[in-house]
Short mmCIF file of C-alpha atoms in Angstrom, two decimals:
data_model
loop_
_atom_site.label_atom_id
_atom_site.label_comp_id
_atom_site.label_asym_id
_atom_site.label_seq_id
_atom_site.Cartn_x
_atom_site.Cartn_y
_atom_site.Cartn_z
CA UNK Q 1 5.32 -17.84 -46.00
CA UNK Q 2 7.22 -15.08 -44.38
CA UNK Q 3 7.15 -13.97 -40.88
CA UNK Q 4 8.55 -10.97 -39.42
CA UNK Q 5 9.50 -11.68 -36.01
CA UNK Q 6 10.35 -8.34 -33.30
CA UNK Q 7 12.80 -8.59 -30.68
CA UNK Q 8 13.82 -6.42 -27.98
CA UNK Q 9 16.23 -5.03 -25.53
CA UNK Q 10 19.19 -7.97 -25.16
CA UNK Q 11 17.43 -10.16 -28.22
CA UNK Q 12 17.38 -7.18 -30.41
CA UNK Q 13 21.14 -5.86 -29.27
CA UNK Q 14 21.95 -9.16 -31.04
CA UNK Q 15 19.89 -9.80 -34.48
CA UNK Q 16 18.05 -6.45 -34.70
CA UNK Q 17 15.09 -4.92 -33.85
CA UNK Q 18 13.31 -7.42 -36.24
CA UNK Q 19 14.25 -10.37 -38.68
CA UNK Q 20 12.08 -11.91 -41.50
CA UNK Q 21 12.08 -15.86 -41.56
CA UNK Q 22 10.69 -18.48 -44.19
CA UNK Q 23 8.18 -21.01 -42.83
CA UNK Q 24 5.64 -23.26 -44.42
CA UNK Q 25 2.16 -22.92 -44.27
CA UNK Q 26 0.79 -24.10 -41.29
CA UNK Q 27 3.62 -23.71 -39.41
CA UNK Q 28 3.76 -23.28 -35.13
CA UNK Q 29 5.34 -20.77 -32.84
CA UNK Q 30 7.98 -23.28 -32.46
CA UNK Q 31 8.74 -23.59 -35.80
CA UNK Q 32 9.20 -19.40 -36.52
CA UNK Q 33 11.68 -20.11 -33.26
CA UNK Q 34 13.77 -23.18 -34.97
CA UNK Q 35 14.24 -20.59 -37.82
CA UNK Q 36 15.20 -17.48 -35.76
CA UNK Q 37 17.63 -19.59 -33.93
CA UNK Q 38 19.31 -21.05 -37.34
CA UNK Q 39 20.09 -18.13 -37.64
CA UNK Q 40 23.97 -17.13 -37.29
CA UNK Q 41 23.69 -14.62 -34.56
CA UNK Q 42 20.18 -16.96 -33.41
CA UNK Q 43 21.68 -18.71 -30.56
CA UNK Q 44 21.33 -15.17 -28.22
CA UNK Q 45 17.72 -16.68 -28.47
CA UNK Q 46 16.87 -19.33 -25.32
CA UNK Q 47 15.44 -22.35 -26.38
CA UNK Q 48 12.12 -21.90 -24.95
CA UNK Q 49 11.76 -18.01 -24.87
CA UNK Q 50 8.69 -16.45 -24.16
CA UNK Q 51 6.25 -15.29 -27.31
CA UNK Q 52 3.54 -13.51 -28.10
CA UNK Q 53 1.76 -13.70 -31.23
CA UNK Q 54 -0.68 -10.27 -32.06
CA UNK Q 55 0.36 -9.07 -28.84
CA UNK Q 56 -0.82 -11.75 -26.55
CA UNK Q 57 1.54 -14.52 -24.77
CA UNK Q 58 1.41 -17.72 -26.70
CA UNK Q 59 1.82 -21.14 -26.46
CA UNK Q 60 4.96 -22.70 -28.63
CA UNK Q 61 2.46 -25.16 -30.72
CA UNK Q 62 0.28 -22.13 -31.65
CA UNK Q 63 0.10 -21.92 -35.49
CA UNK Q 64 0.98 -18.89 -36.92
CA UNK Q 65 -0.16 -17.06 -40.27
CA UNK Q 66 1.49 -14.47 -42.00
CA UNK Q 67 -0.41 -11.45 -40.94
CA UNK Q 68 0.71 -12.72 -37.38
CA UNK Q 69 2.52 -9.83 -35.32
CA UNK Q 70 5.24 -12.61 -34.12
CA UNK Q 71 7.86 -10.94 -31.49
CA UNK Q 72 10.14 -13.00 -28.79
CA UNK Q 73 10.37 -11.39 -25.40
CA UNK Q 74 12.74 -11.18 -23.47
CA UNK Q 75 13.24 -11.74 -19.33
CA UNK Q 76 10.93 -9.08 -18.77
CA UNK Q 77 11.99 -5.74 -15.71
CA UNK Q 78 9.41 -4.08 -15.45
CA UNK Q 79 7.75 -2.41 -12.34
CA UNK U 1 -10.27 2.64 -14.40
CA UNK U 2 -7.22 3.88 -16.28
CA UNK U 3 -4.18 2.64 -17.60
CA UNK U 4 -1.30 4.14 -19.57
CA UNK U 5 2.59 3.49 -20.78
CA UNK U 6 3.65 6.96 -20.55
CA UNK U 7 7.11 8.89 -21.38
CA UNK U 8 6.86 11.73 -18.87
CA UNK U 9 7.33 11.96 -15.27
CA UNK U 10 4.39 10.13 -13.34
CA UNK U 11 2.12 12.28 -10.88
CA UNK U 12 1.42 10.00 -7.93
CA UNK U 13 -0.21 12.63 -6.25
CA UNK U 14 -2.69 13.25 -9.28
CA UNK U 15 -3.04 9.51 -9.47
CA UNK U 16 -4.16 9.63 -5.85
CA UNK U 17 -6.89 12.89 -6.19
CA UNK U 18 -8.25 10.16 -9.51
CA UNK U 19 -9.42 7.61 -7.35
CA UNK U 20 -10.65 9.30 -4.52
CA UNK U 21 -14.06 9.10 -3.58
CA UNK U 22 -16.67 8.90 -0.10
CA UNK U 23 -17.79 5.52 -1.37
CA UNK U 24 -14.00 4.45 -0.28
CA UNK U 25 -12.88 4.28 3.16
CA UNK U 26 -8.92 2.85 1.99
CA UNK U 27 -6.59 4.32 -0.78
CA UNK U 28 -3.14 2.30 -1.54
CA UNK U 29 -0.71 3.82 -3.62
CA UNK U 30 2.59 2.44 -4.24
CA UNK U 31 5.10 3.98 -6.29
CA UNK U 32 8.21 2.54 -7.76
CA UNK U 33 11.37 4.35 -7.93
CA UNK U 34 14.37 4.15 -9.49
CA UNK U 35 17.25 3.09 -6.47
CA UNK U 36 21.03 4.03 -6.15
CA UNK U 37 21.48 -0.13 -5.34
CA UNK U 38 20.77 -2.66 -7.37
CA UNK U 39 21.83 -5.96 -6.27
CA UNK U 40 25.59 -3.91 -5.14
CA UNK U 41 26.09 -1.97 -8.21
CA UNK U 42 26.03 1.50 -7.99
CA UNK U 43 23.53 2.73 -10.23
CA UNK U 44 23.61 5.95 -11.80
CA UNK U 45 19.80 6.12 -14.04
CA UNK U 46 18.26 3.31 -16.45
CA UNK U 47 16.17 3.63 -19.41
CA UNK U 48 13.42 1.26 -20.09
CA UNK U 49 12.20 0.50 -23.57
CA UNK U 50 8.79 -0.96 -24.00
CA UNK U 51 7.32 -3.65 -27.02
CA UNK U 52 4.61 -0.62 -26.72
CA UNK U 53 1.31 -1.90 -28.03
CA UNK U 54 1.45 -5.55 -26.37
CA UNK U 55 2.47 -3.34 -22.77
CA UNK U 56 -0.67 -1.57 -23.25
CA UNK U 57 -3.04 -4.64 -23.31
CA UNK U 58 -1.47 -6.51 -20.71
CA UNK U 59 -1.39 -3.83 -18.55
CA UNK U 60 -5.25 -3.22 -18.92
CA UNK U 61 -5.46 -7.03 -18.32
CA UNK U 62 -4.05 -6.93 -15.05
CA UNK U 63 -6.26 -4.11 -13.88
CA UNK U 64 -9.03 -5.07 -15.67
CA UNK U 65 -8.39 -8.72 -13.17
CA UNK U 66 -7.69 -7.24 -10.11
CA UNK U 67 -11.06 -5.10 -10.65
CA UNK U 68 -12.93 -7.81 -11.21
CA UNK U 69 -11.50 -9.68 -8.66
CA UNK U 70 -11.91 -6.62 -6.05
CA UNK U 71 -14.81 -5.79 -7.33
CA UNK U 72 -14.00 -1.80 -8.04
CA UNK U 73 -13.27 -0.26 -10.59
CA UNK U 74 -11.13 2.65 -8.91
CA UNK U 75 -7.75 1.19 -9.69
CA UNK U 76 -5.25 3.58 -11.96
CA UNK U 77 -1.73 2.62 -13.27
CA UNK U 78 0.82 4.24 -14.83
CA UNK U 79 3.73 2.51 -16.04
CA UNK U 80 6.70 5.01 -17.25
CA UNK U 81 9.35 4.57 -20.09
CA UNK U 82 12.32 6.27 -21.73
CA UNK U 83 15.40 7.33 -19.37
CA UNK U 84 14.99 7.85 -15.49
CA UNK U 85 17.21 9.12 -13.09
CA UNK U 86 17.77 8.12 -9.40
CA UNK U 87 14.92 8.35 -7.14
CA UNK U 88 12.19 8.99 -10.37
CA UNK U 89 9.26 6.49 -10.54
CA UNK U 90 9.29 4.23 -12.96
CA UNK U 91 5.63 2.70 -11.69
CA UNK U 92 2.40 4.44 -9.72
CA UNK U 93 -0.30 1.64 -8.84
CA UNK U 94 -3.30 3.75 -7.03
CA UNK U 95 -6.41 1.27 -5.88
CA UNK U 96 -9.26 2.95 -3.92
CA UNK U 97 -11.77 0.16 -2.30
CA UNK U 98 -15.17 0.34 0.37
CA UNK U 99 -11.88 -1.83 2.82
CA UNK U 100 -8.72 -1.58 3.36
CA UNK U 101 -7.49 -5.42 3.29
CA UNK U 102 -8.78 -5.65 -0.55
CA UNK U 103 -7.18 -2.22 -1.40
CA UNK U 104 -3.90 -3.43 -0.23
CA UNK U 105 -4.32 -6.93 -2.17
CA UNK U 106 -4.80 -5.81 -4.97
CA UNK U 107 -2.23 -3.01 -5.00
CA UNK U 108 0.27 -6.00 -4.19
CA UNK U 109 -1.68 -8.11 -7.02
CA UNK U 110 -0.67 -5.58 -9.76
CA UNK U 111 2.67 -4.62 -8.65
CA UNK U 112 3.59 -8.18 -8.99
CA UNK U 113 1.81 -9.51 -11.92
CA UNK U 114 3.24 -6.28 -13.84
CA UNK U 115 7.01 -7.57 -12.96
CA UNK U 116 6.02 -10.60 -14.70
CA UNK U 117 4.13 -9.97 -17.92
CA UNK U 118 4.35 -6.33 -18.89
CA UNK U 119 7.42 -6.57 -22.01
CA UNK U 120 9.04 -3.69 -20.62
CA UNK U 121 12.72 -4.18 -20.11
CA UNK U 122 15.28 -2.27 -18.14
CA UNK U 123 18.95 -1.50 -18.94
CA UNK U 124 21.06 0.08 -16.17
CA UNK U 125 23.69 2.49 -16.24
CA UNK U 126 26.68 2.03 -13.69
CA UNK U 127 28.51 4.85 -12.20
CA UNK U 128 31.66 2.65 -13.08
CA UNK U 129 30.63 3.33 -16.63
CA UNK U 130 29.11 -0.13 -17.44
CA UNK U 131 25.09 -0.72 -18.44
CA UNK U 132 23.52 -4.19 -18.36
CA UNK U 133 20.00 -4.93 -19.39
CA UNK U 134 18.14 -6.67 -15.86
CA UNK U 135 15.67 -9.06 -15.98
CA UNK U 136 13.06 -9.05 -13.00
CA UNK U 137 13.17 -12.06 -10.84
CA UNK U 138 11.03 -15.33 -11.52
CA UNK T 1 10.50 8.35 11.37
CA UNK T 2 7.88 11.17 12.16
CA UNK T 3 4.27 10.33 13.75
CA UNK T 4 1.46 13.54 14.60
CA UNK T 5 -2.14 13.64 15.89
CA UNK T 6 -3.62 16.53 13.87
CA UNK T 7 -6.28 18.89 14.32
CA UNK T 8 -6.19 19.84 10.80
CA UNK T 9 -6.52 18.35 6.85
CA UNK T 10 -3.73 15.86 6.28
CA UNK T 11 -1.63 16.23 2.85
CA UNK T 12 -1.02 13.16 2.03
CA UNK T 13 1.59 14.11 -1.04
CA UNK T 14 3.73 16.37 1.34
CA UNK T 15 3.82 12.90 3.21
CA UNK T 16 4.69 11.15 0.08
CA UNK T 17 7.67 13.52 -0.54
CA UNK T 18 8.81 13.59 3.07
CA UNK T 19 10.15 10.07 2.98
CA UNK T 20 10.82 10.12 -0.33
CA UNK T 21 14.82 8.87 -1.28
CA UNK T 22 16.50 6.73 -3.77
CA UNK T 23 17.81 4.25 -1.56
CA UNK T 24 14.07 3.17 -1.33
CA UNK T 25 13.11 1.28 -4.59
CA UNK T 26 9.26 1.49 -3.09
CA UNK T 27 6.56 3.66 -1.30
CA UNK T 28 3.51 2.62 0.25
CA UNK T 29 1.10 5.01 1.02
CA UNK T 30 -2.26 4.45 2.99
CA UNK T 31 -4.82 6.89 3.23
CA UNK T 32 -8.17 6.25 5.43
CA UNK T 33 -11.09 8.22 4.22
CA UNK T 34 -14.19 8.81 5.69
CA UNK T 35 -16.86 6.83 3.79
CA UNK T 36 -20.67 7.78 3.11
CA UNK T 37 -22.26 4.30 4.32
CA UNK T 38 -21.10 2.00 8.03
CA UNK T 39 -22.57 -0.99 8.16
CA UNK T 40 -25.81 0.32 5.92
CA UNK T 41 -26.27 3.62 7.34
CA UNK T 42 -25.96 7.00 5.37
CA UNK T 43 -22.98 8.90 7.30
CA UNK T 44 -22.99 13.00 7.15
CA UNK T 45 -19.97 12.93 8.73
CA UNK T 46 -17.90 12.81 11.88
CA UNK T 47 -15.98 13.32 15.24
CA UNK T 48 -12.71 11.83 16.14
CA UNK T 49 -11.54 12.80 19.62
CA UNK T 50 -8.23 11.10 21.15
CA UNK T 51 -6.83 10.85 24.57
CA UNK T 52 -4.24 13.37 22.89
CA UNK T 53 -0.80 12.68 25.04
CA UNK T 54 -1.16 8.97 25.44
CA UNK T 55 -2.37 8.56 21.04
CA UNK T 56 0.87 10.70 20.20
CA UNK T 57 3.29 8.19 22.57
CA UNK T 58 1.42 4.95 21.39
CA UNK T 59 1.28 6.32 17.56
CA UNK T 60 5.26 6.64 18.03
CA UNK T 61 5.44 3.56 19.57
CA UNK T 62 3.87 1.49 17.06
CA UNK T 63 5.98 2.80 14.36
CA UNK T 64 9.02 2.65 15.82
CA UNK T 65 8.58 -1.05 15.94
CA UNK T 66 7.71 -1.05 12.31
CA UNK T 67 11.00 0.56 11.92
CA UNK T 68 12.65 -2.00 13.73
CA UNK T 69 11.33 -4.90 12.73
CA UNK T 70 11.32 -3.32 9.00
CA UNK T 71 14.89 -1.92 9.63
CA UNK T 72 13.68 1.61 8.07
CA UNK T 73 13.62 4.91 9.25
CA UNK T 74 11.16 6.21 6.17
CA UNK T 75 8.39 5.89 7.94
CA UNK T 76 5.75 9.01 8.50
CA UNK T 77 2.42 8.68 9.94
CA UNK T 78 -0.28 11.45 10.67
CA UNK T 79 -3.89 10.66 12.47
CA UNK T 80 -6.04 13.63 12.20
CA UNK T 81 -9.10 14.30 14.72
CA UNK T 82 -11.81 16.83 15.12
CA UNK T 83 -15.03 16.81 12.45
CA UNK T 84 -14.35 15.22 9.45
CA UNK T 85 -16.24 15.73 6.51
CA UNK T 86 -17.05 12.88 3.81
CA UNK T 87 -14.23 11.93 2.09
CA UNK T 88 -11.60 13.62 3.93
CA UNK T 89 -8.47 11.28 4.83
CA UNK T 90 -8.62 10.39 9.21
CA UNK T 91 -5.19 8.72 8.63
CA UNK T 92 -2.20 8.40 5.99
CA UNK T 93 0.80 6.20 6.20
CA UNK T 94 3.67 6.49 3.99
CA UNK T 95 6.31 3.55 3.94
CA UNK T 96 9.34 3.32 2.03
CA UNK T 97 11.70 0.75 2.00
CA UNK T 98 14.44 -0.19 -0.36
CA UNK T 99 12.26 -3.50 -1.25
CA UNK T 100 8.44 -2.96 -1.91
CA UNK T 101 7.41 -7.00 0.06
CA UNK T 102 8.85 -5.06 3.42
CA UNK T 103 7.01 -1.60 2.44
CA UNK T 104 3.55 -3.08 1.89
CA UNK T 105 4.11 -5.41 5.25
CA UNK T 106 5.47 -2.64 7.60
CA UNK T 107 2.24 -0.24 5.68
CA UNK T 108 -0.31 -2.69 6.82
CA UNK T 109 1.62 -4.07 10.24
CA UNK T 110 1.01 -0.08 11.50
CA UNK T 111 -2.59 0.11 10.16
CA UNK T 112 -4.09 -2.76 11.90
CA UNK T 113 -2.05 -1.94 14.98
CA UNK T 114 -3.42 1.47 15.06
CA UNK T 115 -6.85 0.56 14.71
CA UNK T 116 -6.61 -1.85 17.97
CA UNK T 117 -4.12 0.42 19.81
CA UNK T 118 -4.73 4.74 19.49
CA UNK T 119 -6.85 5.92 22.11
CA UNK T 120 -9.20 7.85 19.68
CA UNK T 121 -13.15 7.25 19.27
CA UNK T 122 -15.17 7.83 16.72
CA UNK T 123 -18.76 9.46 16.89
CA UNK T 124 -20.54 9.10 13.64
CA UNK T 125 -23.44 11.83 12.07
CA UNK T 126 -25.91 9.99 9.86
CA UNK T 127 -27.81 11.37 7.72
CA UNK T 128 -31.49 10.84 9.49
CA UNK T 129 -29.98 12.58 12.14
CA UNK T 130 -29.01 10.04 14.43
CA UNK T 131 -25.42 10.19 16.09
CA UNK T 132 -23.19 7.37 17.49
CA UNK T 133 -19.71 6.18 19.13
CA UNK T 134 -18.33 3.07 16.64
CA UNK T 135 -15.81 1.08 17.41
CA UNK T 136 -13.62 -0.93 15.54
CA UNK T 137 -13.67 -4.43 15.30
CA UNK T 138 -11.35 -6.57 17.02
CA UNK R 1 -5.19 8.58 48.50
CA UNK R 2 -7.34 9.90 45.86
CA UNK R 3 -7.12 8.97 42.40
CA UNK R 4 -8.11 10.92 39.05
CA UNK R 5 -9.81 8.79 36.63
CA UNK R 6 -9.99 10.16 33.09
CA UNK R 7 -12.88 9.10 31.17
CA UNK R 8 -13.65 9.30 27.23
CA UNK R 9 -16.11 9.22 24.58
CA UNK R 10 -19.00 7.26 26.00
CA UNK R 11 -17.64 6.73 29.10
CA UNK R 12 -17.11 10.30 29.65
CA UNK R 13 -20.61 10.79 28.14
CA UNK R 14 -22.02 8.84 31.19
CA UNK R 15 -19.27 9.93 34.20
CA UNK R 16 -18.22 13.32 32.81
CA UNK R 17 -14.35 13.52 31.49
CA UNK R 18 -13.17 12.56 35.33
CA UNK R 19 -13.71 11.38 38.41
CA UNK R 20 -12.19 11.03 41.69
CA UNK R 21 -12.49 8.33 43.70
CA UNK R 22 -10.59 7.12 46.94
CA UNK R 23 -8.56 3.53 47.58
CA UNK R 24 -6.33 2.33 49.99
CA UNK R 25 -2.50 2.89 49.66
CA UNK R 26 -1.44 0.19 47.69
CA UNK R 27 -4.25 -0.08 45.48
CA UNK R 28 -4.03 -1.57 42.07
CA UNK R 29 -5.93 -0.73 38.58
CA UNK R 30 -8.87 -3.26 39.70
CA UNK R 31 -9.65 -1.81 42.75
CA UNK R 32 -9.93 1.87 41.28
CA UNK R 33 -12.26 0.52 38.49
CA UNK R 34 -14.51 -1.59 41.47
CA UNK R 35 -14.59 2.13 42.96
CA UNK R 36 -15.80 3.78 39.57
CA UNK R 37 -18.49 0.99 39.07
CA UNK R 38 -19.94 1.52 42.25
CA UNK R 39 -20.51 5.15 40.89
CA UNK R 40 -23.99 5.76 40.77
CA UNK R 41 -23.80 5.58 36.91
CA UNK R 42 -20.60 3.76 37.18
CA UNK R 43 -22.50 0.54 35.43
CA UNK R 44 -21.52 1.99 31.95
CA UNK R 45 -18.06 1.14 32.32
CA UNK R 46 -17.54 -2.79 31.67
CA UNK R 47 -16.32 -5.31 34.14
CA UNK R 48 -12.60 -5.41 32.29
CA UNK R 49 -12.38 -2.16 30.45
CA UNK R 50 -8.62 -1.31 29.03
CA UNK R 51 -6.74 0.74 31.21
CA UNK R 52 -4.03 3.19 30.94
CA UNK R 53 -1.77 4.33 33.70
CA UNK R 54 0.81 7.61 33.20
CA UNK R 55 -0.76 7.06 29.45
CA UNK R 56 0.46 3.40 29.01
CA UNK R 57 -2.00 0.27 28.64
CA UNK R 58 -1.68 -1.09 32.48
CA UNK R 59 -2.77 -5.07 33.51
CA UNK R 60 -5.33 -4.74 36.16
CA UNK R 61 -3.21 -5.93 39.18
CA UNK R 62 -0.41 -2.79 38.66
CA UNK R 63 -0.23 -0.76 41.52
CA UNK R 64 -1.34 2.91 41.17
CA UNK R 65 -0.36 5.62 43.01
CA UNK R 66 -1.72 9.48 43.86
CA UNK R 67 0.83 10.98 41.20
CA UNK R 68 -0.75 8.58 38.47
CA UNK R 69 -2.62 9.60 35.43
CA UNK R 70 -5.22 6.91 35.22
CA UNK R 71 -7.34 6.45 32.21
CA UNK R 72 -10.45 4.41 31.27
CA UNK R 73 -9.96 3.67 27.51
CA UNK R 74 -13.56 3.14 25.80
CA UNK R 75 -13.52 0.93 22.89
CA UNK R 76 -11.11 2.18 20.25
CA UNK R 77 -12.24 3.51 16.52
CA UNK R 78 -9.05 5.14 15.23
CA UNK R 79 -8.09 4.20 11.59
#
C-alpha cells in the first residue's frame, strides 16, 4: 500500500512538503520511517523522529493503514 | 473554554475581559512575545508555520487537562502563526480560578506542555541576514 | 519599576502595555478580583482601607526586591482601595522578563509577599447584611 | 514624652484611629503597647500585635521617640 507521509519546517526544506512511500500491508510506523529514510534526500530524517498518525503522537510499532494521515514532526518551537 | 491557532495579532486584553468572572478571585495571563535575543543572535522577526489540524487538537488537549486538573473551565489560549515582528505575541494563555496558587499552575502547566507538543515550528530571521529554523528546548 | 495605592478602577491592559518591550520574551500578569463567596458566605461587596504612606513604601519595597533578585526593571504593580464592587480587580501585577520561569516566579514572589506585608484591611458586605474585617491567612 | 499611636481597621474600630499615651524617655515599642492595653478598651489589641514605627515594621524592643509615627498594624487582608 501507499502512504503519504507530511513533513514540515526543516524535514520538509529537505524532501518536500510530503512524499508517497510503498509499504506492505500491515506495516508499522517504523516501517513508513525505514522507507522515508531510504530515501536519497531521507537521511535529514533522525532515526527516531517524532510521529503522529491521524493527528495524534504515535508510538513507532503502531500499524498503519492507508487512509492513515502519516506526518513526521519535527523538534517542535512553539510557545 | 476556548482554544484557537490564529493568523492575526492576539488580543491579550480581550483574552483577559473572556475569562473574567465574580466566581474568580485570581486571573493569570501570560503572553509570549517575540524577543530581539535569542540565545545572542540578533533577531530581526520569525514566522512560524503550523501542521494546522494536529495543532488544533493538541492544543484543546492541553486545556482540556489543565481544566480538568484545575477543575475550571475558564482557561483561553491562543496560539498565533504566520510572520511576527519584534515584541508581537506569538502565545496568550489566560486561566481564571476561585485561587490564585491553581491559576498560576496551570498557566505554567500550559505554557510548558505547549513548547513540547504543539507541531508549530519557528524559523528566525537574523539582522545579519541569516534565518534558522529553532527547536524549543527538551 | 512603578508601584501605586489607588483610589480608583485599575486597568489592567494599560499595565500590560506599560512594561511591555521586546527584550522580554514573557509577561505575567496577575489580577485579584473580588469574588461572590469567602469561606461560604455570599459577599455584596467591599472596603479596602490602607495605612496609605507606610502600603505605598512597603508596596515599593517588595518589588524592588523582585527586581533585584529577578534582575528586571519591568515590573508594575497597582493595589486599589476604597469599595469594591464584585468582580472588580483589588490588585494587578504585571511581570516581564526576558525568560517566562523568572516572570511567573518574581509574579507570584510579590503576590504572596503582599498579602503578608501591605498594611491594608479588608471589611467584607455579605449579602444577609452582615459586615466583617478578614484577614488573610498566614 | 507622649506618643501617637495610630490605630486601624478593627483596632481603630475599638480605640478610635489614635491614641496618646505617655512612657518614659527611653521607651521601646513594648512598653507603648503595655500602655495602650491598659486602655480601658485597650484588650482588643493582642499581646504581640505587628508594629510599625516612622511606617516601617519595628521588633518590640526598638526604642521610640516623641517625633515617631507609631502604628498598630491589625491583621493584614491586602491581595
Amino acid at each position: 500500500m501507499t502512504i503519504r507521509v507530511l513533513l514540515f519546517a526543516s524535514y520538509a526544506d529537505a524532501l518536500g512538503p510530503h512524499v508517497d512511500v510503498d509499504v506492505p500491508a500491515g506495516a508499522r510506523v517504523r516501517d513508513v520511517l525505514a522507507r522515508v529514510r531510504a530515501l536519497a534526500t531521507g537521511k535529514r530524517i533522525p532515526d527516531k523522529p517524532l510521529v503522529a498518525v491521524n493527528q495524534v503522537y504515535a508510538a513507532d510499532d503502531q500499524p498503519v493503514t492507508a487512509t492513515d494521515e502519516v506526518a513526521i514532526i519535527p523538534p517542535v518551537a512553539g510557545g | 473554554m476556548r482554544t484557537a491557532i490564529v493568523e492575526r495579532p492576539i488580543d491579550a486584553c480581550s483574552l483577559l475581559s473572556e475569562v473574567a468572572s465574580a466566581r474568580n478571585g485570581a486571573t493569570v495571563l501570560f503572553v509570549g512575545t517575540v524577543r530581539d535575543i535569542n540565545e545572542g543572535s540578533e533577531v530581526s522577526g520569525l514566522d512560524y508555520s503550523a501542521y494546522g489540524a494536529m495543532a488544533e487538537k493538541e492544543l484543546a488537549s492541553i486545556v482540556a487537562e489543565a481544566c480538568e486538573r484545575w477543575r475550571t473551565r475558564d482557561i483561553v489560549v491562543e496560539h498565533r502563526v504566520g510572520t511576527l515582528e519584534l515584541g508581537e505575541s506569538s502565545v496568550v494563555i489566560a486561566v481564571a480560578h476561585p485561587h490564585r496558587g491553581e491559576a498560576y499552575d496551570a498557566s505554567r502547566y500550559i505554557i510548558e506542555e505547549l513548547k513540547q507538543r504543539l507541531p508549530i515550528w519557528k524559523r528566525e530571521h537574523y539582522v545579519d541576514g541569516r534565518a534558522e529554523w529553532v527547536a524549543n528546548a527538551r
